[in-house]
mmCIF file of C-alpha atoms in Angstrom:
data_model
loop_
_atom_site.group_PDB
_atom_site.id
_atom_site.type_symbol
_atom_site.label_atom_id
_atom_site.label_comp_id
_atom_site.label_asym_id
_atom_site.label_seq_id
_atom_site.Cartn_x
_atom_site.Cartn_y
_atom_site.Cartn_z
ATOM 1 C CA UNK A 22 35.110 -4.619 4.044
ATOM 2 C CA UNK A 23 31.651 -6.105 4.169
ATOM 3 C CA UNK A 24 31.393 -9.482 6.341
ATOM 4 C CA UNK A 25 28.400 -11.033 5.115
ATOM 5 C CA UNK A 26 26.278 -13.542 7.662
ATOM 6 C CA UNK A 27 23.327 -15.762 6.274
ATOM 7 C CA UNK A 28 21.257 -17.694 8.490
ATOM 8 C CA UNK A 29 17.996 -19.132 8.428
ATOM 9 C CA UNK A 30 14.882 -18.354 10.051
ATOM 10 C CA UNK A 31 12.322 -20.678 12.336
ATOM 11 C CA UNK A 32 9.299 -20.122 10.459
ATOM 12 C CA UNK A 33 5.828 -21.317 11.298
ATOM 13 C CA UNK A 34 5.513 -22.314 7.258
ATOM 14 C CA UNK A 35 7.225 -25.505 6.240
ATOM 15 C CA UNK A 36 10.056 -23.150 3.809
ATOM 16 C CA UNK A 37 12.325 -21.623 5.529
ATOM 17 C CA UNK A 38 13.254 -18.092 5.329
ATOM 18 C CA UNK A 39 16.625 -16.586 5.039
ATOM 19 C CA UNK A 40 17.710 -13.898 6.497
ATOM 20 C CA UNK A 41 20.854 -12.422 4.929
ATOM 21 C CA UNK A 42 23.028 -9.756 6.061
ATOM 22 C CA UNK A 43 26.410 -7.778 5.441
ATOM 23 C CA UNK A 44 28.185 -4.988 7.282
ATOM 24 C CA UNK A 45 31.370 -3.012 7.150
ATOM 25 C CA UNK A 46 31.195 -3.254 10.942
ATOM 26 C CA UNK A 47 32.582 -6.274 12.706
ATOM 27 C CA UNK A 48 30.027 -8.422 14.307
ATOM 28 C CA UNK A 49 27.067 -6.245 13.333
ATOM 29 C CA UNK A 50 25.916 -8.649 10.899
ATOM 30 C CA UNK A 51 25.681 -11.880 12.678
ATOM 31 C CA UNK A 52 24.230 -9.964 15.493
ATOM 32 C CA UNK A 53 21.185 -8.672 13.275
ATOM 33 C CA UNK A 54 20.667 -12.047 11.656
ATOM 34 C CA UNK A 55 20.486 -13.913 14.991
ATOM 35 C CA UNK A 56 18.156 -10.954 16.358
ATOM 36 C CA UNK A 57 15.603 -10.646 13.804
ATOM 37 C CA UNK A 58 15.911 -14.431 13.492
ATOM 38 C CA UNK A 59 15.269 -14.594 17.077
ATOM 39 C CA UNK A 60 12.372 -12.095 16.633
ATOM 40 C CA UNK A 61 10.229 -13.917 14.072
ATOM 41 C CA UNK A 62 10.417 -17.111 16.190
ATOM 42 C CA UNK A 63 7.375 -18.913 16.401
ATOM 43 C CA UNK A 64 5.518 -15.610 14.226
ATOM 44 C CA UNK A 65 3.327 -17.194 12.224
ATOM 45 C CA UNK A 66 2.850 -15.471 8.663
ATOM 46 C CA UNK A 67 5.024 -14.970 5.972
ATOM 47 C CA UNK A 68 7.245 -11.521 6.557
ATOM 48 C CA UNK A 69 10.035 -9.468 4.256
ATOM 49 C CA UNK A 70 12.053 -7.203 5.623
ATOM 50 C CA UNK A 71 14.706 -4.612 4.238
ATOM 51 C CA UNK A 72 17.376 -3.114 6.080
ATOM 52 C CA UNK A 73 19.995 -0.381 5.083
ATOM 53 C CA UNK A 74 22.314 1.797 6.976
ATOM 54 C CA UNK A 75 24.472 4.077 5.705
ATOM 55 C CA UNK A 76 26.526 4.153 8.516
ATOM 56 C CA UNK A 77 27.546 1.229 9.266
ATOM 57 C CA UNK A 78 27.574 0.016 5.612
ATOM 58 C CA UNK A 79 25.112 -2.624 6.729
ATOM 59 C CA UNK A 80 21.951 -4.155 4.325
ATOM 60 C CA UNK A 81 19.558 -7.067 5.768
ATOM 61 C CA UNK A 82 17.189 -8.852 3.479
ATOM 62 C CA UNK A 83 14.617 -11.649 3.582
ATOM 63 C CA UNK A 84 11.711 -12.611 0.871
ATOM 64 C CA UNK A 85 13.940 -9.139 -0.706
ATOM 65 C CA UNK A 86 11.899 -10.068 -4.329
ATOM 66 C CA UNK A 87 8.553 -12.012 -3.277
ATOM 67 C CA UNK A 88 5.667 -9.435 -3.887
ATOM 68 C CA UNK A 89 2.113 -8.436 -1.590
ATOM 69 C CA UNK A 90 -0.277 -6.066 -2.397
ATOM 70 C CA UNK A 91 1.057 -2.621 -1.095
ATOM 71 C CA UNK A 92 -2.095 -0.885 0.904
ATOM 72 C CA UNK A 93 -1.538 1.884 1.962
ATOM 73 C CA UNK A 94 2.456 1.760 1.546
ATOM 74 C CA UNK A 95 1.883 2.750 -1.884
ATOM 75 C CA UNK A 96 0.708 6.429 -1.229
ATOM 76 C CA UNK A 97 4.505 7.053 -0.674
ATOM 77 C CA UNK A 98 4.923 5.913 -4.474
ATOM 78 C CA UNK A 99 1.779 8.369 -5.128
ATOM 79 C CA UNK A 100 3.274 11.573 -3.626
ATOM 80 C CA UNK A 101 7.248 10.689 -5.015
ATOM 81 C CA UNK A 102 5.096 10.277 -8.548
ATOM 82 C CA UNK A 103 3.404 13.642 -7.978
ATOM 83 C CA UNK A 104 6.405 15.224 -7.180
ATOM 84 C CA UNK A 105 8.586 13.999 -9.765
ATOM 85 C CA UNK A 106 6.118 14.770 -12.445
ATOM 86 C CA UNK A 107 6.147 18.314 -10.871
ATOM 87 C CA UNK A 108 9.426 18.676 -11.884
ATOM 88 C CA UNK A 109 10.262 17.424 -15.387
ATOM 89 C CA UNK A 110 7.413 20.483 -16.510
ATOM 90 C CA UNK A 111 9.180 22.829 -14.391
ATOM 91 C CA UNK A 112 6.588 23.674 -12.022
ATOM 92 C CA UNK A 113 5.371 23.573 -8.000
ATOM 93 C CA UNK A 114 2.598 21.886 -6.694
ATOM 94 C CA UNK A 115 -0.586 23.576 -6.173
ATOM 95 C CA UNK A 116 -2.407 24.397 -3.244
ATOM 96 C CA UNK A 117 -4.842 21.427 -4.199
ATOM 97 C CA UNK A 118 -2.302 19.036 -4.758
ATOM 98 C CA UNK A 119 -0.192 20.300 -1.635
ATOM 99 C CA UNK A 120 -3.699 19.470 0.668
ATOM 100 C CA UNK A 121 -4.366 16.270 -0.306
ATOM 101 C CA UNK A 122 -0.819 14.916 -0.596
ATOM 102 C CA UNK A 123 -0.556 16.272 3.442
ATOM 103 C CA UNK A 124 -3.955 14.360 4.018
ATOM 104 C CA UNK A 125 -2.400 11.129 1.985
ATOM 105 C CA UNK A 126 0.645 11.285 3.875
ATOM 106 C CA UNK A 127 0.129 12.146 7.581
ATOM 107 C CA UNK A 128 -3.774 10.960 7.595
ATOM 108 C CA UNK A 129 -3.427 8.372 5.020
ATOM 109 C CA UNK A 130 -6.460 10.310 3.626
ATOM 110 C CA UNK A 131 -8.104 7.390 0.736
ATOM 111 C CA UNK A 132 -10.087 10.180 -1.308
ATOM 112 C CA UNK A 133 -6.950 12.203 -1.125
ATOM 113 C CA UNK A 134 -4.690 9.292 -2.470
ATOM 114 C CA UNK A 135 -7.849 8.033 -5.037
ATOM 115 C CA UNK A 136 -8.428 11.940 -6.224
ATOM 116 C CA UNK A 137 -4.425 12.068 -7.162
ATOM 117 C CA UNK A 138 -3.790 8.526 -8.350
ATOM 118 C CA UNK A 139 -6.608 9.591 -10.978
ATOM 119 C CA UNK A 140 -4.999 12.800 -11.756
ATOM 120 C CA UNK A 141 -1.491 11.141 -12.576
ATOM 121 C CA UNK A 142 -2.950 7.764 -14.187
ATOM 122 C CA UNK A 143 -1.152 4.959 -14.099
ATOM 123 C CA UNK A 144 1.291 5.510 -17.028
ATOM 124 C CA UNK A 145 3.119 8.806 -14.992
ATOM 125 C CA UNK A 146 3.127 6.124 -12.547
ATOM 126 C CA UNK A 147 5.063 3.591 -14.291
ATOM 127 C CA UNK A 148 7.205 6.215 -15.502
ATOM 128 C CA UNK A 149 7.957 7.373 -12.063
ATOM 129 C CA UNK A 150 8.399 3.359 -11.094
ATOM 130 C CA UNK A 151 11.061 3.225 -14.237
ATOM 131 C CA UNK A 152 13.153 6.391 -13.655
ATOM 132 C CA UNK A 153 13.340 5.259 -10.052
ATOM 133 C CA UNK A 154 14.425 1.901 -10.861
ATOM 134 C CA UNK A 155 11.754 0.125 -9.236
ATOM 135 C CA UNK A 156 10.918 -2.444 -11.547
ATOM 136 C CA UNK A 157 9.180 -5.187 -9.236
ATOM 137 C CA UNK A 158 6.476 -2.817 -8.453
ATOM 138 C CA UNK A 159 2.932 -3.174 -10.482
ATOM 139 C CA UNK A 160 0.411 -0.405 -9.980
ATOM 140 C CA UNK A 161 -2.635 -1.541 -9.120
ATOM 141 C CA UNK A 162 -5.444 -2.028 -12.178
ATOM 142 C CA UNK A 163 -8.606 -0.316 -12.759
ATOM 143 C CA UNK A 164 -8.333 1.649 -9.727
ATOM 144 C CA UNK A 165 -7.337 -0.322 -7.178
ATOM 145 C CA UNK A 166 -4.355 1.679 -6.004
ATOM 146 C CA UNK A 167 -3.899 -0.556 -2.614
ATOM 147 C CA UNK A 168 -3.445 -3.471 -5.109
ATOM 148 C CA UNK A 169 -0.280 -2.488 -6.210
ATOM 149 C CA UNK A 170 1.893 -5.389 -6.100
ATOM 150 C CA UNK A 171 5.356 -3.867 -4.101
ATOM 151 C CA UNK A 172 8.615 -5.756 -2.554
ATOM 152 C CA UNK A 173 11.144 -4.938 -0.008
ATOM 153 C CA UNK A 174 14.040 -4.324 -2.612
ATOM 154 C CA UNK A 175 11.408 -1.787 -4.579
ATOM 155 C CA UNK A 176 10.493 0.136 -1.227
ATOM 156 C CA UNK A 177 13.894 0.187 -0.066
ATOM 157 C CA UNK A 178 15.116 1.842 -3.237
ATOM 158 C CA UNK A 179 12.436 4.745 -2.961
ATOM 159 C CA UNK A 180 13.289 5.010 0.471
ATOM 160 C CA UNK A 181 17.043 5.282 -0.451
ATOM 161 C CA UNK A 182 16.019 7.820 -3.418
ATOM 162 C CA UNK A 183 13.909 10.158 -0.679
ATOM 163 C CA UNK A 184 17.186 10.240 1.548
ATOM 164 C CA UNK A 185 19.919 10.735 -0.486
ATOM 165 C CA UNK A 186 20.668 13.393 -3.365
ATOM 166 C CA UNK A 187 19.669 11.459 -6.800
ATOM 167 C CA UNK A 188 18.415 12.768 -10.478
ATOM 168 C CA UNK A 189 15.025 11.629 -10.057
ATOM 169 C CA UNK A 190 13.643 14.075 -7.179
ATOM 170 C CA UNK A 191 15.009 17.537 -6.357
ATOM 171 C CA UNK A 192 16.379 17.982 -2.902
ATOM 172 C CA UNK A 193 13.033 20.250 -2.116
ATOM 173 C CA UNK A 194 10.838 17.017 -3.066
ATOM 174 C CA UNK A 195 12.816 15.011 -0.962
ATOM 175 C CA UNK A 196 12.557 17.188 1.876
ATOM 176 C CA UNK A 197 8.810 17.362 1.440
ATOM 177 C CA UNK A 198 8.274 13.818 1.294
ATOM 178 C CA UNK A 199 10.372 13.514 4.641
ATOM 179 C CA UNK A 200 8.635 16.202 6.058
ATOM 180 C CA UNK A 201 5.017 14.694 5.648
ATOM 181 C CA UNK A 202 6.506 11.244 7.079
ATOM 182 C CA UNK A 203 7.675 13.011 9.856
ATOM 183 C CA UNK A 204 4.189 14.151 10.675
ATOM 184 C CA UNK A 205 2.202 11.260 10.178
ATOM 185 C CA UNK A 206 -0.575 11.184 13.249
ATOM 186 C CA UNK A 207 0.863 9.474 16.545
ATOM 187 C CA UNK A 208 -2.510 6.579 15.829
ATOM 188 C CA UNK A 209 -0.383 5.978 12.815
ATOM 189 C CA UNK A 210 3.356 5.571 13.750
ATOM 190 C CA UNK A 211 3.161 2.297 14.593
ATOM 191 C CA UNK A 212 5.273 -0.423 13.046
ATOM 192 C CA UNK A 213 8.984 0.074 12.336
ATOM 193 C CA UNK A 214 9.488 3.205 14.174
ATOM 194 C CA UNK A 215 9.035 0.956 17.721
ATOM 195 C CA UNK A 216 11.847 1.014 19.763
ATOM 196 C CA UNK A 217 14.259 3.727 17.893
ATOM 197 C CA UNK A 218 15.954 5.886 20.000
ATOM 198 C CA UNK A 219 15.071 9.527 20.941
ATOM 199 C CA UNK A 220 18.312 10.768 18.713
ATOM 200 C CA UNK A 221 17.101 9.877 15.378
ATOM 201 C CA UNK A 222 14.128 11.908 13.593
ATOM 202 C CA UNK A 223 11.077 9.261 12.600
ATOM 203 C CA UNK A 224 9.901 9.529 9.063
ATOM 204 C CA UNK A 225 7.021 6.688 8.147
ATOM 205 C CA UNK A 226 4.389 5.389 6.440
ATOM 206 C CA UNK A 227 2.136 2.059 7.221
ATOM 207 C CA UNK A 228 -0.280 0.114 5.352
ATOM 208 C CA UNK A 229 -3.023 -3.157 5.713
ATOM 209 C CA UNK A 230 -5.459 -4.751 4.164
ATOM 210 C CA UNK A 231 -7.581 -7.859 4.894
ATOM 211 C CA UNK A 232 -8.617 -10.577 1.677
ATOM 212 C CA UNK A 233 -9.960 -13.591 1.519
ATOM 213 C CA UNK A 234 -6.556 -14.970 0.685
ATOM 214 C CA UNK A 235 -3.739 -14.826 2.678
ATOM 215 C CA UNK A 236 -5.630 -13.123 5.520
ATOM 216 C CA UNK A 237 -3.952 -9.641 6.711
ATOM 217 C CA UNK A 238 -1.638 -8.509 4.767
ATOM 218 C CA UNK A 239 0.379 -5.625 7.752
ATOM 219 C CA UNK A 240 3.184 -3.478 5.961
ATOM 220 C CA UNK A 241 5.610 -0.761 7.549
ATOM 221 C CA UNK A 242 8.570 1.606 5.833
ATOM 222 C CA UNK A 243 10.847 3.507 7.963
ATOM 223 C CA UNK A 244 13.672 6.245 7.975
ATOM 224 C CA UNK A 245 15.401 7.379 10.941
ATOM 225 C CA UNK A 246 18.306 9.600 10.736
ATOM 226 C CA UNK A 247 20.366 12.031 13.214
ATOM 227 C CA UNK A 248 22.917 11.848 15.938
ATOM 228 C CA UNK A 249 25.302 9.899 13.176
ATOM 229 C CA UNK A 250 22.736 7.717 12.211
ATOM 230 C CA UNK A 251 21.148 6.865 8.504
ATOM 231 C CA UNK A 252 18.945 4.323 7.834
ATOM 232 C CA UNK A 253 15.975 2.421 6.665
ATOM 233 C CA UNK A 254 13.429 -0.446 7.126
ATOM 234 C CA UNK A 255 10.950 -1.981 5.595
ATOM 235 C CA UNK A 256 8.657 -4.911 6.699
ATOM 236 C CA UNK A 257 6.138 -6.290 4.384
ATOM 237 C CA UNK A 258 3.578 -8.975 5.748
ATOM 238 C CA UNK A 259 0.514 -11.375 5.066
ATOM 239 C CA UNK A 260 -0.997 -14.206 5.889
ATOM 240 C CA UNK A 261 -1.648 -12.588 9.532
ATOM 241 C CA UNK A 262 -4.505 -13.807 11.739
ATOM 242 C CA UNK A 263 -5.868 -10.190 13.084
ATOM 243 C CA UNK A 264 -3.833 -6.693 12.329
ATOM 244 C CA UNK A 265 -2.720 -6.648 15.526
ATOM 245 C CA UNK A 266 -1.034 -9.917 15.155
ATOM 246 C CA UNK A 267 1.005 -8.159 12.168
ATOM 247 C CA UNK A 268 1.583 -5.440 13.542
ATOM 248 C CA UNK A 269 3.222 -7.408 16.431
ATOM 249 C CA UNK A 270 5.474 -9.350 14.512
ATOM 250 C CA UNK A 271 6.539 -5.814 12.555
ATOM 251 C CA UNK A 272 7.711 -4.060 15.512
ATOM 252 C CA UNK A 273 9.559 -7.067 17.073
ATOM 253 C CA UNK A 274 11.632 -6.848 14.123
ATOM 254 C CA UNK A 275 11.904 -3.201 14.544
ATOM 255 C CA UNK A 276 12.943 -3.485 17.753
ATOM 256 C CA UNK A 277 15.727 -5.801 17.315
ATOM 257 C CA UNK A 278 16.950 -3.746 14.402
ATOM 258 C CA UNK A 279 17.162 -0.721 16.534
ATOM 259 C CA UNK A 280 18.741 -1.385 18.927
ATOM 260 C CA UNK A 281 21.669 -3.716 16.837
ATOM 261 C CA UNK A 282 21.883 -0.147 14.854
ATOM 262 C CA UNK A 283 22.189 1.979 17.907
ATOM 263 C CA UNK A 284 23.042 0.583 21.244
ATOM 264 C CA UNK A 285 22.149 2.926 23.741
ATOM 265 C CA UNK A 286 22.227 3.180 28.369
ATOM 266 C CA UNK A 287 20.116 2.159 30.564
ATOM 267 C CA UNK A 288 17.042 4.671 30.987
ATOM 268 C CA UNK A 289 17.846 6.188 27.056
ATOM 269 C CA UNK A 290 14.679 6.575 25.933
ATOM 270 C CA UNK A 291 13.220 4.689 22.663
ATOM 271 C CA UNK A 292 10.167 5.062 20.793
ATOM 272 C CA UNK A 293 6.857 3.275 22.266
ATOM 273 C CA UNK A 294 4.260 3.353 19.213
ATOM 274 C CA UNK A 295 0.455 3.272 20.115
ATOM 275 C CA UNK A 296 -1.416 0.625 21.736
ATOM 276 C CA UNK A 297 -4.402 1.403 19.242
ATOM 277 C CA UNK A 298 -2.350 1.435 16.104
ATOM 278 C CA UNK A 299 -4.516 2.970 13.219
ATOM 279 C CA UNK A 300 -4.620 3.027 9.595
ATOM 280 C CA UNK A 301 -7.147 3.802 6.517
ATOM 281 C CA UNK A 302 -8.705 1.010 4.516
ATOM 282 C CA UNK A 303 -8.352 0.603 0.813
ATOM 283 C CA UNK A 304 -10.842 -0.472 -1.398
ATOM 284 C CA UNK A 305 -10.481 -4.109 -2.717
ATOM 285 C CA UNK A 306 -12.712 -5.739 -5.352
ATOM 286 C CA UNK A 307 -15.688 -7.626 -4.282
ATOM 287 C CA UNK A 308 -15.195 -11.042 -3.889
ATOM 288 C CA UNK A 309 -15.118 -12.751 -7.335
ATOM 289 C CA UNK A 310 -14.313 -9.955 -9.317
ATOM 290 C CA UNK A 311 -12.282 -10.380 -12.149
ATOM 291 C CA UNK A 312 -10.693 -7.499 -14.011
ATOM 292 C CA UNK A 313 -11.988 -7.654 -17.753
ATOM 293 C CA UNK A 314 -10.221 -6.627 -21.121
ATOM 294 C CA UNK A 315 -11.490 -4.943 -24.302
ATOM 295 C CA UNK A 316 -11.935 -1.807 -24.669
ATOM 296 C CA UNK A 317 -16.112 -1.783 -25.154
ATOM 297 C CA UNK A 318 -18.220 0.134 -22.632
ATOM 298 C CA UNK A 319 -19.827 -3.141 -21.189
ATOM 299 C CA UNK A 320 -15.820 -3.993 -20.284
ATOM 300 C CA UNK A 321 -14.699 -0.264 -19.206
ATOM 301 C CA UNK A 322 -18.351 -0.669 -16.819
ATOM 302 C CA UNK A 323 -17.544 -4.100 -15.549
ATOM 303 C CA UNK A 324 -13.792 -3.362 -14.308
ATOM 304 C CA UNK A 325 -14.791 0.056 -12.431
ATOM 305 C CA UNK A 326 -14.428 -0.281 -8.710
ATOM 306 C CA UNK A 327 -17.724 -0.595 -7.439
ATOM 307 C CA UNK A 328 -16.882 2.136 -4.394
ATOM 308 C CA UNK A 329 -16.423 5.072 -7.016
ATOM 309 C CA UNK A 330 -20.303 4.315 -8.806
ATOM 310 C CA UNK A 331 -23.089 5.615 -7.170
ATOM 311 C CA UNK A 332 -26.475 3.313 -7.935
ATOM 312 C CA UNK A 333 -28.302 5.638 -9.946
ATOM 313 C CA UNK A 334 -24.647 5.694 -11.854
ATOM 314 C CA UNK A 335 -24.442 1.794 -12.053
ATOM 315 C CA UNK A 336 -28.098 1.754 -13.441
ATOM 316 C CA UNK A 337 -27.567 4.805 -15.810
ATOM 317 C CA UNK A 338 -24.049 3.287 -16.911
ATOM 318 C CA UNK A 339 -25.465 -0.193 -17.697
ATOM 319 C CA UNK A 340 -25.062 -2.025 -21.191
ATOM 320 C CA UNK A 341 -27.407 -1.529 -23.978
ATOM 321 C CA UNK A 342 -28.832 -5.854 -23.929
ATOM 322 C CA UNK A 343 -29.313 -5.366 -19.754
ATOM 323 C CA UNK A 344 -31.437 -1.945 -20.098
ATOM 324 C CA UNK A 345 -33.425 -3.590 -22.393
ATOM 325 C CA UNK A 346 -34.096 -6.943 -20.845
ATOM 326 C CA UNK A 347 -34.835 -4.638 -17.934
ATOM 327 C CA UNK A 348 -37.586 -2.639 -19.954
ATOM 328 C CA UNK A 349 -39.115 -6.910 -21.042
ATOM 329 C CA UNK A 350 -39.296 -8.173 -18.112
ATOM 330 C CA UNK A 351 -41.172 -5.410 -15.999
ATOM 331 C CA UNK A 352 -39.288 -2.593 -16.173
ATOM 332 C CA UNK A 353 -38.485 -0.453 -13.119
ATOM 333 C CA UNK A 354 -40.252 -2.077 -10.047
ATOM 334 C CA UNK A 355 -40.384 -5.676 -11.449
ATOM 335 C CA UNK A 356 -36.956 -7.450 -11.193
ATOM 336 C CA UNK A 357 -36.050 -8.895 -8.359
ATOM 337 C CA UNK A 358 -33.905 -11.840 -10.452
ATOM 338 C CA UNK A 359 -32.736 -12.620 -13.554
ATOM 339 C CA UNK A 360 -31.297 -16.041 -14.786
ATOM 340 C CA UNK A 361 -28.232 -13.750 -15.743
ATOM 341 C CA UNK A 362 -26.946 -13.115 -12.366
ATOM 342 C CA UNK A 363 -28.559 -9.655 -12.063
ATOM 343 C CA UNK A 364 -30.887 -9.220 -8.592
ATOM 344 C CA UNK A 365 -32.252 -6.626 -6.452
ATOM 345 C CA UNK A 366 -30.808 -5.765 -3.233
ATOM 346 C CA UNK A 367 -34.400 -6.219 -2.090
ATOM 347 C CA UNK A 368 -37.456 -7.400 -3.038
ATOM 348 C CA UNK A 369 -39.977 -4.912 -2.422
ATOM 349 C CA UNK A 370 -39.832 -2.061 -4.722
ATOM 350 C CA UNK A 371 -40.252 0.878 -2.440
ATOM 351 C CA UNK A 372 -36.726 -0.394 -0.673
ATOM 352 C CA UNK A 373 -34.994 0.652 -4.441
ATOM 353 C CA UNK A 374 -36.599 3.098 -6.787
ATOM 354 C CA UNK A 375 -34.030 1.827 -9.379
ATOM 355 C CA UNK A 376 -32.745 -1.726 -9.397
ATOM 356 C CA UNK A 377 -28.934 -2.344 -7.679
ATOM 357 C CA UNK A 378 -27.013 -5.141 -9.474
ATOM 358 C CA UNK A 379 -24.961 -7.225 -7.053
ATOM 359 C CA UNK A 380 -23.159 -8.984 -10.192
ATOM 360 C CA UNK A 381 -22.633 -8.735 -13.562
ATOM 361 C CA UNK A 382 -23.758 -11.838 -15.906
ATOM 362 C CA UNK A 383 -21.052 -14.089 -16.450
ATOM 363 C CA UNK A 384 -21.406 -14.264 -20.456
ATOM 364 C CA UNK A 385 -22.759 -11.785 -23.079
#
């Protein structure tokens, strides 16, 4: 019997949150609302979080649908994509593939994720995303693999697929993804791994990313199993002052969760995450970019991440009109500015053998 407990939050934000739980356990509901209730309290940002155990029979949700751009979360989807491609032609993963999905995983290596993400293009992707049932999740455009939009129902339900037999991964791809998790580097277990207990086996992957809008956006995912125990977290949030601040709020939830899940004695030890809690950047657009459509070369140039063109690239690659008006008006050394929007990085020639556009004309 599942005795479900809804309650709301005390958010900094003028909507409340609601935090809504079941369990086939007596009590164990209510007590996990009123704990990570109590553990948001006066957190300011705007937090989702996920909650399954097996056990227990017990689920948790909050925000379970609203959507943030994944980070570094996403490499999770990356490798589960990788290794469920693998398998519909039959086949294992290369040496290659095997090194830089460690390096995604446990070093949340960005060239690593970038170099595969390119190799499985974004249709295997949604394909992956569809078989698994994860249909709130948009992969990020025109590179931008950290800009995948993700929620706490989608992450839960790859979590749930990596830990339980299922028809979209083999048990050997599950294993593997597990395995990696477990191994993640100690700068990098931070988040909802704080304050689990010694018995269970940590498996996790983290994520964040600063904009312009909505500030830091600070993401964990979570399985712990062993001893009895089965289950899963994930805490998705933005609109954070400094990392730290999200990462904060993140494990307080953790915390709470924990030890709800698995009550232990005084002196039974529980995980203490980092002080210096560590994670890998993703590339974001500049600010003001706009994706473009069409299929011309002008549009394929002007929606390419700017990290993956080297200058001589972005001069070589440039549209027909703009290497011509660069040839009119001086050529080489003499264009510091253009009406267009187009400008040196500097303006003494010697400082640029080949002019560096900062942004693309806003017409033509």
């Amino acid at each position: 019997m599942l005795i479900p407990c809804t309650a709301a939050a005390t958010p900094a934000a003028a909507a409340a949150p609601t935090v809504s739980c079941t369990s086939g356990k007596a009590g164990l509901a209510a007590k996990l609302q009123k704990d990570i209730t109590a553990a948001m309290k006066g957190r300011k940002g705007t937090v989702a979080v996920g909650l399954l155990d097996r056990t227990t029979k017990t689920t948790c949700t909050l925000r379970g649908s609203t959507a943030y751009d994944s980070a570094s979360v996403v490499k999770v989807t990356v490798l589960a994509t990788l290794l469920w491609d693998a398998k519909k032609h039959n086949r294992y993963l290369t040496t290659r593939e095997s090194t830089l999905a460690k390096a995604m995983i446990t070093k949340s290596d960005n060239s690593a994720t970038s170099t595969l993400w390119k190799q499985l293009g974004v249709t295997k992707v949604k394909g992956f995303l569809k078989a698994a049932g994860m249909t709130q999740t948009k992969p990020g455009a025109n590179g931008y693999w950290g800009l995948t939009r993700i929620t706490v129902r989608d992450e839960q339900k790859l979590l749930a697929l990596i830990t339980a037999k299922n028809s979209v991964l083999s048990d050997n791809s599950r294993a593997y993804l597990l395995k990696l998790m477990g191994q993640v580097v100690s700068s990098q277990r931070w988040g909802t791994p704080a304050g689990a207990p010694s018995s269970v086996a940590i498996h996790v992957k983290n994520g964040w990313l600063q904009r312009s809008t909505h500030g830091w956006r600070v993401h964990s995912v979570g399985t712990f199993d062993g001893a009895g125990r089965d289950y899963m977290i994930t805490v998705l949030t933005q609109d954070n002052s400094t990392m730290n601040y999200g990462v904060t709020t993140i494990q307080n939830i953790a915390k709470a969760i924990h030890k709800d899940l698995v009550p232990t004695t005084a002196g039974t030890a529980r995980y203490t995450p980092t002080t210096a809690p560590k994670e890998a950047f993703v590339a974001v657009p500049p600010s003001g970019w706009r994706p473009r459509g069409g299929s011309s070369r002008r549009d394929e140039i002007r929606s390419r991440p700017r990290w993956c063109l080297a200058e001589d690239q972005v001069v070589r690659e440039a549209p027909t009109w703009q290497r011509n008006r660069r040839k009119h008006e001086g050529g080489r050394e003499g264009w510091p500015r253009t009406p267009g929007g187009i400008r040196r990085t500097s303006s003494s020639p010697s400082a640029h053998p080949s002019p560096v556009w900062r942004s693309w004309p806003s017409s033509r």
